[in-house]
Coordinates of C-alpha atoms and ligand atoms in Angstrom, one line a residue:
M1 CA -4.3 5.1 -17.9
S2 CA -7.8 6.5 -17.7
L3 CA -8.7 8.4 -14.6
P4 CA -11.0 6.7 -12.2
L5 CA -13.8 9.3 -12.9
D6 CA -13.8 8.2 -16.5
C7 CA -13.5 4.6 -15.9
L8 CA -16.5 2.4 -16.8
F9 CA -15.6 -0.2 -14.2
C10 CA -15.1 2.4 -11.4
K11 CA -18.7 3.4 -12.2
F12 CA -19.9 -0.2 -11.6
V13 CA -18.0 -0.1 -8.3
A14 CA -19.6 3.2 -7.3
G15 CA -23.1 2.2 -8.5
T16 CA -23.4 5.2 -10.8
L17 CA -23.8 2.7 -13.6
A18 CA -25.8 -0.4 -13.2
T19 CA -24.5 -3.9 -13.8
E20 CA -25.4 -7.4 -12.4
I21 CA -23.1 -8.0 -9.6
V22 CA -23.0 -11.7 -9.0
A23 CA -20.7 -11.8 -6.0
Q24 CA -18.5 -9.4 -3.9
N25 CA -16.3 -9.1 -1.0
E26 CA -14.8 -6.2 0.9
R27 CA -12.1 -5.5 -1.8
A28 CA -13.6 -6.8 -5.1
I29 CA -16.8 -7.2 -7.2
A30 CA -17.8 -9.7 -9.8
F31 CA -20.2 -9.2 -12.6
R32 CA -21.2 -10.9 -16.0
D33 CA -19.3 -9.9 -19.0
I34 CA -21.6 -8.1 -21.6
N35 CA -20.1 -10.3 -24.4
P36 CA -19.8 -13.8 -23.0
Q37 CA -17.3 -16.1 -24.6
A38 CA -18.2 -19.2 -22.4
P39 CA -21.4 -20.2 -20.5
V40 CA -19.7 -18.7 -17.4
H41 CA -17.9 -15.4 -18.3
V42 CA -17.6 -13.3 -15.1
L43 CA -15.3 -10.4 -14.6
V44 CA -13.8 -9.9 -11.2
I45 CA -12.4 -6.5 -10.4
P46 CA -10.9 -4.7 -7.3
R47 CA -13.0 -1.9 -5.9
E48 CA -9.9 0.4 -6.2
H49 CA -8.6 1.5 -9.5
Y50 CA -5.4 0.0 -10.9
A51 CA -4.7 -0.2 -14.7
D52 CA -3.5 -3.8 -14.8
V53 CA -2.7 -6.9 -12.8
A54 CA 1.1 -6.2 -12.4
T55 CA 0.3 -2.7 -11.0
L56 CA -2.1 -4.1 -8.6
A57 CA 0.1 -6.9 -7.5
A58 CA 2.9 -4.3 -6.9
A59 CA 0.7 -1.8 -5.0
D60 CA -1.7 -4.0 -3.0
P61 CA -0.9 -7.8 -3.0
Q62 CA -3.6 -8.5 -0.6
A63 CA -6.2 -6.9 -2.9
L64 CA -5.1 -9.2 -5.6
A65 CA -5.4 -12.2 -3.4
D66 CA -8.9 -11.1 -2.5
L67 CA -9.7 -10.6 -6.1
I68 CA -8.5 -14.3 -6.8
E69 CA -10.5 -15.6 -3.7
L70 CA -13.6 -14.0 -5.3
A71 CA -12.9 -15.5 -8.7
Q72 CA -12.6 -19.0 -7.1
E73 CA -15.8 -18.3 -5.3
V74 CA -17.7 -17.6 -8.5
A75 CA -16.2 -20.6 -10.3
L76 CA -17.2 -22.8 -7.4
D77 CA -20.6 -21.5 -7.7
E78 CA -21.2 -21.6 -11.4
A79 CA -18.5 -24.0 -12.8
D80 CA -17.7 -26.7 -10.3
G81 CA -14.5 -24.9 -9.5
E82 CA -13.0 -25.8 -13.0
Y83 CA -12.2 -22.5 -14.9
R84 CA -9.7 -20.3 -16.6
L85 CA -8.7 -16.9 -15.1
I86 CA -7.3 -14.5 -17.5
F87 CA -5.8 -11.1 -17.1
N88 CA -5.2 -9.2 -20.3
S89 CA -2.5 -6.6 -20.0
G90 CA -2.0 -4.1 -22.7
P91 CA -3.7 -3.4 -26.0
L92 CA -1.7 -5.9 -27.9
A93 CA -2.8 -8.6 -25.5
G94 CA -6.4 -7.6 -25.9
Q95 CA -7.0 -5.3 -22.8
S96 CA -9.6 -2.9 -23.7
V97 CA -10.7 -1.6 -20.3
F98 CA -7.9 -0.2 -18.1
H99 CA -9.2 -1.1 -14.8
V100 CA -7.8 -4.5 -14.0
H101 CA -10.1 -7.4 -14.3
G102 CA -9.8 -11.1 -14.4
H103 CA -12.0 -13.0 -16.8
V104 CA -13.4 -16.1 -15.1
L105 CA -14.3 -18.5 -17.9
G106 CA -15.9 -21.9 -17.7
G107 CA -19.1 -23.9 -17.9
R108 CA -17.9 -26.1 -20.7
K109 CA -14.6 -27.8 -22.0
L110 CA -12.5 -24.9 -22.9
G111 CA -10.6 -24.6 -26.2
W112 CA -7.0 -23.2 -26.3
T113 CA -6.5 -20.7 -29.0
P114 CA -5.1 -17.8 -26.9
A115 CA -2.7 -16.4 -29.5
Ligands
5GP1 P1 -10.5 -6.9 -21.9 O1 -10.8 -6.9 -23.4 O2 -10.0 -5.5 -21.5 O3 -9.7 -7.9 -21.3 O4 -11.9 -7.1 -21.3 C1 -12.8 -6.2 -21.2 C2 -14.1 -6.9 -21.0 O5 -15.2 -6.0 -20.6 C3 -14.7 -7.5 -22.4 O6 -14.8 -8.8 -22.3 C4 -16.0 -6.8 -22.7 O7 -17.0 -7.5 -23.2 C5 -16.3 -6.3 -21.3 N1 -17.3 -5.2 -21.2 C6 -17.0 -4.0 -21.9 N2 -18.0 -3.2 -21.6 C7 -18.7 -3.6 -20.8 C8 -19.9 -3.3 -20.1 O8 -20.5 -2.2 -20.2 N3 -20.6 -4.1 -19.2 C9 -20.0 -5.5 -19.0 N4 -20.8 -6.1 -18.0 N5 -18.9 -5.8 -19.6 C10 -18.3 -5.0 -20.4
ZN2 ZN1 -11.5 2.2 -12.7

C-alpha cells in the first residue's frame, strides 16, 4: 500500500494537486476520471487514505456510507440516479490507484463486459 504522502488521490484531497471537484461532503470528494469510460465517469474517494473498499468498510463503515451517499448525489445530478458503482480491489481486478475509489458510471445505457 502506498503511503498517503505518495498517494495521487491524497494530493487531490489536500489540494496540493489540482483536479475538478464536482461534489464533496465532510468525509468524501468526487472528481472526474481523467480517462472517462462513459458520459458520466466520476470517482468518489474518502478524504482519509484506505487502500481498498474492504479496508475502509472494516475501519470506518460510516465513511463508506458517506462515500456512497456522495456517489448517489453525483448520479442524481448527472445521470438521473441511474448508475453503476464499481470498486476495483487489487491489481488483478484492475485497481491501479491504491486509495479506495468508487467509479460512478452512467449517462448512457451501459454494457456488461466486466470480465
Ligand atoms: P482503478 O484502475 O484503480 O480502478 O481506477 C483508477 C482511475 O483513476 C482510472 O480510471 C484512471 O483513469 C483514474 N486516474 C488516474 N490518474 C488520474 C488523474 O491524475 N486524475 C484523474 N482525475 N483521474 C485519474
Ligand atoms: Zn491516499
